[in-house]
Every structure is written in structure tokens, then in C-alpha cells.
CSV table of N, CA and C in Angstrom, one decimal:
chain,number,residue,atom,x,y,z
A,1061,MET,N,123.4,152.5,65.9
A,1061,MET,CA,123.2,153.4,64.8
A,1061,MET,C,122.6,152.5,63.6
A,1062,THR,N,121.6,153.0,63.0
A,1062,THR,CA,120.9,152.3,61.9
A,1062,THR,C,121.6,152.8,60.6
A,1063,THR,N,121.8,151.8,59.7
A,1063,THR,CA,122.4,152.2,58.4
A,1063,THR,C,121.4,151.8,57.4
A,1064,VAL,N,121.3,152.6,56.3
A,1064,VAL,CA,120.4,152.4,55.2
A,1064,VAL,C,121.2,152.2,54.0
A,1065,PRO,N,120.9,151.2,53.2
A,1065,PRO,CA,121.7,151.0,51.9
A,1065,PRO,C,121.7,152.2,51.1
A,1066,ARG,N,122.8,152.6,50.5
A,1066,ARG,CA,122.9,153.7,49.6
A,1066,ARG,C,122.2,153.5,48.3
A,1067,GLN,N,121.4,154.5,47.8
A,1067,GLN,CA,120.8,154.3,46.5
A,1067,GLN,C,121.7,154.9,45.4
A,1068,THR,N,121.6,154.2,44.3
A,1068,THR,CA,122.3,154.7,43.1
A,1068,THR,C,121.5,155.6,42.2
A,1069,THR,N,120.2,155.6,42.4
A,1069,THR,CA,119.3,156.4,41.6
A,1069,THR,C,118.6,157.5,42.5
A,1070,ALA,N,118.1,158.5,41.9
A,1070,ALA,CA,117.5,159.6,42.7
A,1070,ALA,C,116.2,159.1,43.3
A,1071,HIS,N,116.1,159.5,44.6
A,1071,HIS,CA,114.9,159.1,45.3
A,1071,HIS,C,113.7,159.8,44.7
A,1072,PRO,N,112.5,159.2,44.8
A,1072,PRO,CA,111.3,159.8,44.3
A,1072,PRO,C,111.0,161.2,44.9
A,1073,HIS,N,111.4,161.4,46.1
A,1073,HIS,CA,111.2,162.7,46.8
A,1073,HIS,C,111.9,163.8,46.0
A,1074,THR,N,113.0,163.5,45.3
A,1074,THR,CA,113.7,164.5,44.5
A,1074,THR,C,112.8,165.0,43.4
A,1075,GLY,N,112.1,164.2,42.8
A,1075,GLY,CA,111.1,164.6,41.7
A,1075,GLY,C,110.0,165.5,42.3
A,1076,ILE,N,109.5,165.1,43.5
A,1076,ILE,CA,108.5,165.9,44.1
A,1076,ILE,C,109.0,167.3,44.4
A,1077,LEU,N,110.2,167.4,45.0
A,1077,LEU,CA,110.7,168.7,45.3
A,1077,LEU,C,111.0,169.5,44.0
A,1078,ARG,N,111.5,168.9,43.0
A,1078,ARG,CA,111.7,169.6,41.7
A,1078,ARG,C,110.4,170.1,41.1
A,1079,THR,N,109.3,169.4,41.2
A,1079,THR,CA,108.0,169.8,40.8
A,1079,THR,C,107.5,171.0,41.6
A,1080,ILE,N,107.6,171.0,42.9
A,1080,ILE,CA,107.2,172.1,43.8
A,1080,ILE,C,107.9,173.3,43.5
A,1081,TYR,N,109.3,173.2,43.3
A,1081,TYR,CA,110.0,174.5,43.0
A,1081,TYR,C,109.7,175.0,41.6
A,1082,ALA,N,109.3,174.2,40.7
A,1082,ALA,CA,108.9,174.7,39.4
A,1082,ALA,C,107.5,175.4,39.4
A,1083,ASP,N,106.7,174.9,40.4
A,1083,ASP,CA,105.3,175.5,40.5
A,1083,ASP,C,104.8,175.3,41.9
A,1084,LEU,N,104.9,176.4,42.7
A,1084,LEU,CA,104.6,176.3,44.1
A,1084,LEU,C,103.1,175.9,44.4
A,1085,SER,N,102.2,176.1,43.4
A,1085,SER,CA,100.9,175.6,43.6
A,1085,SER,C,100.7,174.1,43.7
A,1086,LYS,N,101.7,173.4,43.3
A,1086,LYS,CA,101.7,171.9,43.3
A,1086,LYS,C,102.0,171.4,44.7
A,1087,LEU,N,102.4,172.3,45.6
A,1087,LEU,CA,102.7,171.8,47.0
A,1087,LEU,C,101.5,171.1,47.6
A,1088,ALA,N,100.3,171.5,47.4
A,1088,ALA,CA,99.1,170.9,48.0
A,1088,ALA,C,99.0,169.4,47.6
A,1089,GLU,N,99.5,169.1,46.4
A,1089,GLU,CA,99.3,167.7,46.0
A,1089,GLU,C,100.2,166.7,46.8
A,1090,TYR,N,101.3,167.3,47.4
A,1090,TYR,CA,102.3,166.4,48.1
A,1090,TYR,C,102.3,166.6,49.6
A,1091,ALA,N,101.6,167.6,50.1
A,1091,ALA,CA,101.7,167.9,51.5
A,1091,ALA,C,100.6,167.3,52.4
A,1092,ALA,N,101.0,167.0,53.6
A,1092,ALA,CA,100.0,166.5,54.6
A,1092,ALA,C,99.1,167.7,54.9
A,1093,ASP,N,97.8,167.5,55.3
A,1093,ASP,CA,96.9,168.6,55.6
A,1093,ASP,C,97.5,169.4,56.8
A,1094,ASP,N,98.2,168.8,57.7
A,1094,ASP,CA,98.7,169.5,58.9
A,1094,ASP,C,100.2,169.8,58.8
A,1095,MET,N,100.7,170.0,57.6
A,1095,MET,CA,102.1,170.3,57.5
A,1095,MET,C,102.5,171.6,58.2
A,1096,VAL,N,103.7,171.7,58.5
A,1096,VAL,CA,104.2,172.9,59.2
A,1096,VAL,C,105.3,173.6,58.4
A,1097,LEU,N,105.2,174.9,58.3
A,1097,LEU,CA,106.3,175.7,57.6
A,1097,LEU,C,107.0,176.6,58.6
A,1098,HIS,N,108.3,176.5,58.6
A,1098,HIS,CA,109.1,177.4,59.5
A,1098,HIS,C,109.6,178.5,58.5
A,1099,ARG,N,109.0,179.7,58.6
A,1099,ARG,CA,109.4,180.8,57.7
A,1099,ARG,C,110.8,181.2,57.8
A,1100,ALA,N,111.4,181.8,56.8
A,1100,ALA,CA,112.7,182.3,56.8
A,1100,ALA,C,112.9,183.4,57.8
A,1101,ASP,N,111.9,184.1,58.1
A,1101,ASP,CA,112.0,185.3,59.0
A,1101,ASP,C,111.8,184.9,60.5
A,1102,ARG,N,111.9,183.6,60.8
A,1102,ARG,CA,111.6,183.1,62.2
A,1102,ARG,C,112.7,183.7,63.1
A,1103,SER,N,112.4,183.8,64.4
A,1103,SER,CA,113.3,184.2,65.4
A,1103,SER,C,112.9,183.5,66.7
A,1104,VAL,N,113.7,183.7,67.7
A,1104,VAL,CA,113.4,183.1,69.0
A,1104,VAL,C,112.1,183.7,69.5
A,1105,GLU,N,111.9,185.0,69.3
A,1105,GLU,CA,110.7,185.7,69.8
A,1105,GLU,C,109.5,185.3,69.0
A,1106,ASP,N,109.7,185.1,67.7
A,1106,ASP,CA,108.6,184.8,66.8
A,1106,ASP,C,109.0,183.6,65.9
A,1107,PRO,N,108.5,182.4,66.3
A,1107,PRO,CA,109.0,181.2,65.5
A,1107,PRO,C,108.6,181.1,64.1
A,1108,GLY,N,107.7,182.0,63.6
A,1108,GLY,CA,107.4,182.1,62.2
A,1108,GLY,C,106.7,180.9,61.7
A,1109,LEU,N,105.8,180.3,62.4
A,1109,LEU,CA,105.2,179.0,61.9
A,1109,LEU,C,103.9,179.3,61.1
A,1110,CYS,N,103.8,178.5,60.1
A,1110,CYS,CA,102.5,178.4,59.4
A,1110,CYS,C,102.1,177.0,59.6
A,1111,ARG,N,100.9,176.8,60.1
A,1111,ARG,CA,100.4,175.4,60.4
A,1111,ARG,C,99.2,175.1,59.4
A,1112,GLY,N,99.3,174.0,58.8
A,1112,GLY,CA,98.3,173.5,57.9
A,1112,GLY,C,98.6,173.9,56.4
A,1113,VAL,N,98.3,173.1,55.5
A,1113,VAL,CA,98.6,173.3,54.1
A,1113,VAL,C,98.0,174.5,53.5
A,1114,GLN,N,96.8,174.9,54.0
A,1114,GLN,CA,96.2,176.1,53.5
A,1114,GLN,C,97.0,177.4,53.9
A,1115,ALA,N,97.5,177.4,55.2
A,1115,ALA,CA,98.3,178.5,55.7
A,1115,ALA,C,99.6,178.6,54.9
A,1116,VAL,N,100.2,177.4,54.6
A,1116,VAL,CA,101.4,177.4,53.9
A,1116,VAL,C,101.2,177.9,52.5
A,1117,LEU,N,100.2,177.5,51.8
A,1117,LEU,CA,99.9,178.0,50.5
A,1117,LEU,C,99.6,179.5,50.5
A,1118,ALA,N,98.9,180.0,51.5
A,1118,ALA,CA,98.7,181.4,51.6
A,1118,ALA,C,100.0,182.2,51.8
A,1119,HIS,N,100.9,181.7,52.5
A,1119,HIS,CA,102.2,182.3,52.7
A,1119,HIS,C,103.0,182.4,51.4
A,1120,GLU,N,102.9,181.2,50.6
A,1120,GLU,CA,103.6,181.2,49.3
A,1120,GLU,C,103.0,182.2,48.3
A,1121,GLN,N,101.7,182.2,48.4
A,1121,GLN,CA,101.0,183.2,47.5
A,1121,GLN,C,101.3,184.6,47.8
A,1122,ALA,N,101.4,184.9,49.1
A,1122,ALA,CA,101.8,186.3,49.5
A,1122,ALA,C,103.2,186.6,49.0
A,1123,LEU,N,104.1,185.7,49.1
A,1123,LEU,CA,105.5,185.9,48.5
A,1123,LEU,C,105.4,186.2,47.0
A,1124,LEU,N,104.6,185.5,46.3
A,1124,LEU,CA,104.4,185.7,44.9
A,1124,LEU,C,103.9,187.1,44.6
A,1125,ARG,N,102.9,187.5,45.4
A,1125,ARG,CA,102.3,188.8,45.2
A,1125,ARG,C,103.3,189.9,45.5
A,1126,LEU,N,104.1,189.8,46.6
A,1126,LEU,CA,105.1,190.8,47.0
A,1126,LEU,C,106.1,191.0,45.8
A,1127,THR,N,106.3,190.0,45.0
A,1127,THR,CA,107.3,190.1,43.9
A,1127,THR,C,106.6,190.4,42.6
A,1128,GLY,N,105.3,190.7,42.6
A,1128,GLY,CA,104.6,190.9,41.4
A,1128,GLY,C,104.6,189.7,40.5
A,1129,ASN,N,104.6,188.5,41.1
A,1129,ASN,CA,104.6,187.2,40.5
A,1129,ASN,C,105.9,187.0,39.7
A,1130,THR,N,107.0,187.6,40.1
A,1130,THR,CA,108.3,187.4,39.4
A,1130,THR,C,109.2,186.5,40.2
A,1131,LEU,N,108.7,186.0,41.3
A,1131,LEU,CA,109.6,185.1,42.1
A,1131,LEU,C,109.8,183.8,41.4
A,1132,VAL,N,111.1,183.4,41.3
A,1132,VAL,CA,111.6,182.1,40.8
A,1132,VAL,C,112.6,181.6,41.7
A,1133,MET,N,112.6,180.3,41.9
A,1133,MET,CA,113.6,179.7,42.7
A,1133,MET,C,114.4,178.7,41.8
A,1134,ASP,N,115.6,179.2,41.4
A,1134,ASP,CA,116.4,178.4,40.5
A,1134,ASP,C,117.1,177.3,41.3
A,1135,VAL,N,116.7,176.1,41.1
A,1135,VAL,CA,117.3,174.9,41.8
A,1135,VAL,C,118.6,174.6,41.2
A,1136,GLU,N,119.6,174.4,42.1
A,1136,GLU,CA,120.9,174.0,41.7
A,1136,GLU,C,121.2,172.6,42.1
A,1137,HIS,N,120.8,172.2,43.3
A,1137,HIS,CA,121.0,170.8,43.8
A,1137,HIS,C,119.8,170.4,44.6
A,1138,ILE,N,119.5,169.1,44.5
A,1138,ILE,CA,118.5,168.4,45.4
A,1138,ILE,C,119.1,167.1,45.9
A,1139,ALA,N,119.0,166.9,47.2
A,1139,ALA,CA,119.3,165.6,47.8
A,1139,ALA,C,118.1,165.2,48.6
A,1140,ALA,N,117.7,163.9,48.4
A,1140,ALA,CA,116.5,163.5,49.2
A,1140,ALA,C,116.7,162.0,49.5
A,1141,ASN,N,116.0,161.6,50.6
A,1141,ASN,CA,115.9,160.2,50.9
A,1141,ASN,C,114.4,160.0,51.4
A,1142,GLU,N,114.2,158.9,52.1
A,1142,GLU,CA,112.8,158.6,52.6
A,1142,GLU,C,112.3,159.6,53.6
A,1143,TYR,N,113.3,160.3,54.3
A,1143,TYR,CA,112.9,161.1,55.4
A,1143,TYR,C,113.0,162.6,55.2
A,1144,PHE,N,114.1,163.0,54.5
A,1144,PHE,CA,114.4,164.4,54.3
A,1144,PHE,C,114.7,164.7,52.8
A,1145,GLY,N,114.5,166.0,52.5
A,1145,GLY,CA,115.0,166.6,51.2
A,1145,GLY,C,115.6,167.9,51.5
A,1146,ALA,N,116.7,168.2,50.8
A,1146,ALA,CA,117.4,169.5,50.8
A,1146,ALA,C,117.5,170.0,49.4
A,1147,VAL,N,117.1,171.3,49.3
A,1147,VAL,CA,117.2,172.0,48.0
A,1147,VAL,C,118.0,173.2,48.1
A,1148,LEU,N,119.0,173.3,47.3
A,1148,LEU,CA,119.9,174.5,47.2
A,1148,LEU,C,119.7,175.2,45.9
A,1149,GLY,N,119.7,176.5,46.0
A,1149,GLY,CA,119.5,177.3,44.7
A,1149,GLY,C,119.6,178.8,45.0
A,1150,ILE,N,119.1,179.5,44.0
A,1150,ILE,CA,119.1,181.0,44.0
A,1150,ILE,C,117.6,181.4,43.9
A,1151,LEU,N,117.2,182.2,44.8
A,1151,LEU,CA,115.9,182.9,44.8
A,1151,LEU,C,116.0,184.1,44.0
A,1152,ARG,N,115.2,184.3,43.0
A,1152,ARG,CA,115.3,185.5,42.1
A,1152,ARG,C,113.9,186.1,41.9
A,1153,ALA,N,113.9,187.4,41.8
A,1153,ALA,CA,112.7,188.2,41.5
A,1153,ALA,C,113.2,189.5,40.9
A,1154,THR,N,112.3,190.2,40.1
A,1154,THR,CA,112.6,191.4,39.5
A,1154,THR,C,111.7,192.6,40.1
A,1155,HIS,N,110.9,192.3,41.0
A,1155,HIS,CA,110.0,193.3,41.6
A,1155,HIS,C,109.9,193.0,43.1
A,1156,PRO,N,110.0,194.0,44.0
A,1156,PRO,CA,110.0,195.4,43.7
A,1156,PRO,C,111.4,195.9,43.2
A,1157,GLN,N,112.4,195.1,43.3
A,1157,GLN,CA,113.7,195.3,42.6
A,1157,GLN,C,114.3,194.0,42.4
A,1158,ASP,N,115.4,194.0,41.7
A,1158,ASP,CA,116.1,192.8,41.4
A,1158,ASP,C,116.6,192.1,42.7
A,1159,ILE,N,116.4,190.8,42.8
A,1159,ILE,CA,116.8,190.0,43.9
A,1159,ILE,C,117.5,188.8,43.4
A,1160,ALA,N,118.6,188.4,43.9
A,1160,ALA,CA,119.3,187.1,43.6
A,1160,ALA,C,120.0,186.7,44.9
A,1161,MET,N,119.4,185.7,45.6
A,1161,MET,CA,119.9,185.3,46.9
A,1161,MET,C,119.9,183.8,47.0
A,1162,PRO,N,121.0,183.3,47.5
A,1162,PRO,CA,121.0,181.8,47.8
A,1162,PRO,C,120.0,181.4,48.8
A,1163,PHE,N,119.4,180.2,48.6
A,1163,PHE,CA,118.5,179.7,49.6
A,1163,PHE,C,118.8,178.2,49.8
A,1164,CYS,N,118.3,177.7,50.9
A,1164,CYS,CA,118.3,176.3,51.2
A,1164,CYS,C,117.0,175.9,51.8
A,1165,GLY,N,116.2,175.0,51.1
A,1165,GLY,CA,115.0,174.6,51.7
A,1165,GLY,C,115.2,173.2,52.2
A,1166,LEU,N,114.8,172.9,53.5
A,1166,LEU,CA,114.8,171.6,54.1
A,1166,LEU,C,113.4,171.1,54.3
A,1167,TRP,N,113.2,169.9,53.9
A,1167,TRP,CA,111.9,169.3,53.9
A,1167,TRP,C,111.9,168.0,54.6
A,1168,ARG,N,110.8,167.7,55.4
A,1168,ARG,CA,110.7,166.4,56.1
A,1168,ARG,C,109.5,165.7,55.5
A,1169,PHE,N,109.7,164.4,55.3
A,1169,PHE,CA,108.6,163.5,54.7
A,1169,PHE,C,108.2,162.5,55.7
A,1170,GLU,N,107.0,162.1,55.7
A,1170,GLU,CA,106.4,160.9,56.4
A,1170,GLU,C,105.5,160.2,55.5
A,1171,GLY,N,105.7,159.0,55.2
A,1171,GLY,CA,104.8,158.2,54.4
A,1171,GLY,C,104.6,158.8,53.0
A,1172,GLY,N,105.6,159.4,52.5
A,1172,GLY,CA,105.6,160.0,51.1
A,1172,GLY,C,105.0,161.4,51.1
A,1173,CYS,N,104.5,161.9,52.2
A,1173,CYS,CA,103.9,163.3,52.2
A,1173,CYS,C,104.9,164.3,52.9
A,1174,ILE,N,104.8,165.5,52.5
A,1174,ILE,CA,105.6,166.6,53.2
A,1174,ILE,C,104.9,166.9,54.4
A,1175,VAL,N,105.6,166.9,55.6
A,1175,VAL,CA,105.0,167.2,56.8
A,1175,VAL,C,105.6,168.4,57.5
A,1176,GLU,N,106.8,168.8,57.0
A,1176,GLU,CA,107.5,170.0,57.6
A,1176,GLU,C,108.5,170.6,56.5
A,1177,HIS,N,108.6,171.9,56.6
A,1177,HIS,CA,109.5,172.6,55.7
A,1177,HIS,C,110.1,173.8,56.4
A,1178,TRP,N,111.4,174.0,56.2
A,1178,TRP,CA,112.2,175.1,56.8
A,1178,TRP,C,112.7,175.9,55.6
A,1179,GLU,N,112.3,177.2,55.5
A,1179,GLU,CA,112.8,178.1,54.6
A,1179,GLU,C,114.1,178.7,55.1
A,1180,ASN,N,115.1,178.8,54.3
A,1180,ASN,CA,116.4,179.4,54.7
A,1180,ASN,C,116.9,180.3,53.6
A,1181,ALA,N,117.0,181.6,53.9
A,1181,ALA,CA,117.6,182.5,52.9
A,1181,ALA,C,119.0,183.0,53.4
A,1182,TYR,N,119.9,183.2,52.5
A,1182,TYR,CA,121.2,183.6,52.9
A,1182,TYR,C,121.3,184.8,53.8
A,1183,ARG,N,120.6,185.8,53.5
A,1183,ARG,CA,120.5,187.1,54.3
A,1183,ARG,C,119.0,187.4,54.5
A,1184,VAL,N,118.4,186.9,55.5
A,1184,VAL,CA,117.0,187.1,55.7
A,1184,VAL,C,116.6,188.6,55.8
A,1185,ALA,N,117.3,189.3,56.6
A,1185,ALA,CA,117.0,190.8,56.8
A,1185,ALA,C,117.1,191.5,55.5
A,1186,GLU,N,118.0,191.2,54.7
A,1186,GLU,CA,118.2,191.9,53.4
A,1186,GLU,C,117.0,191.5,52.5
A,1187,LEU,N,116.6,190.2,52.5
A,1187,LEU,CA,115.5,189.7,51.7
A,1187,LEU,C,114.2,190.4,52.1
A,1188,LEU,N,114.0,190.5,53.4
A,1188,LEU,CA,112.8,191.2,53.9
A,1188,LEU,C,112.7,192.6,53.5
A,1189,HIS,N,113.9,193.3,53.6
A,1189,HIS,CA,114.0,194.7,53.2
A,1189,HIS,C,113.6,194.9,51.7
A,1190,LEU,N,114.1,193.9,50.9
A,1190,LEU,CA,113.8,194.0,49.4
A,1190,LEU,C,112.3,193.8,49.2
A,1191,PHE,N,111.6,193.0,50.0
A,1191,PHE,CA,110.2,192.8,49.8
A,1191,PHE,C,109.3,193.9,50.4
A,1192,THR,N,109.9,194.9,51.2
A,1192,THR,CA,109.2,196.0,51.7
A,1192,THR,C,108.9,197.0,50.7
A,1193,PRO,N,107.7,197.4,50.4
A,1193,PRO,CA,107.4,198.4,49.4
A,1193,PRO,C,108.1,199.7,49.7
A,1194,THR,N,108.6,200.3,48.7
A,1194,THR,CA,109.5,201.5,48.8
A,1194,THR,C,108.7,202.6,49.6
A,1195,ALA,N,107.5,202.8,49.4
A,1195,ALA,CA,106.7,203.9,50.1
A,1195,ALA,C,106.7,203.7,51.6
A,1196,SER,N,106.8,202.5,52.1
A,1196,SER,CA,106.7,202.3,53.5
A,1196,SER,C,108.0,202.2,54.2
A,1197,ARG,N,109.1,202.3,53.4
A,1197,ARG,CA,110.4,202.2,54.0
A,1197,ARG,C,110.7,203.5,54.8
A,1198,THR,N,111.4,203.4,55.9
A,1198,THR,CA,111.8,204.6,56.6
A,1198,THR,C,113.3,204.9,56.2
A,1199,THR,N,113.7,206.1,56.2
A,1199,THR,CA,115.0,206.5,55.9
A,1199,THR,C,115.6,207.2,57.1
A,1200,THR,N,116.9,207.0,57.3
A,1200,THR,CA,117.6,207.7,58.3
A,1200,THR,C,118.5,208.7,57.7
A,1201,GLY,N,118.7,209.8,58.4
A,1201,GLY,CA,119.5,210.8,57.8
A,1201,GLY,C,120.7,211.1,58.6
């Protein structure tokens, strides 16, 4: 087993993650061109992968549009080292309705660049339902 000396100050990747969560458009400045995103709605049947920084940015922009640009990720905790970063917080939006849901973002770094990201929402099905426009929802009686 390899041991790494414990740092007493925040790792620089902490600052990168804080910047990204404050402004998703900054992701391109820190991501490898071939980064991979594992969407929150992934399943065994559909791994929900976005490959390449442009596909990841398109996914993030789609989320912003679905929420009428009200999506905010309130960061509560960030832990990072040379290899990984974990961000815990609350995902919030006010459109199409009020949303407040815990999330955990896991990030993998290589050579200071983001190469992989896993989105995790506390209740994915509920989150997806909230993002579905009211007119297209089906009701059961």
C-alpha cells in the first residue's frame, strides 16, 4: 500500500472545483478534451456517458435551460487531492418548480486536468421528474 503525506492546506483542486460549481462555463478551462461525464440518470442499460468536453458542456447547458437558468449548486463541502475531488452540496432551482436536493459530485484528475466526473443526485428519479415539463407529464387516475 502506498501512503501519501497528509496535507494541512487545501489542495489546489479544491479551488478548481469551487470555481466550476460557481460557474459551470469554467469547466472547459480545467477539463481534458476527452473527459468523460457519467450522468446522474445512468443505469445498467444506459450508462449515461458524455464523452469529450464539448459534450459535457452541452449537457450542463441543457440542465441550465431546463431550469430556466435558475440552477444553482450550493457547495457545502469539498475534499480533494492529486487524484480525486468530492463535492457535497444542495442542488437548487426554482423552475419548472422549486428543487432542493442533496448531490455529490466525484471528480478524477490527471496531470491537473479533469478527466472524469460522476454526477450523483440523492433521488435521481424525482429530480428527472421535476425537470420534465408539466405539459408532457402523464397522469394516472
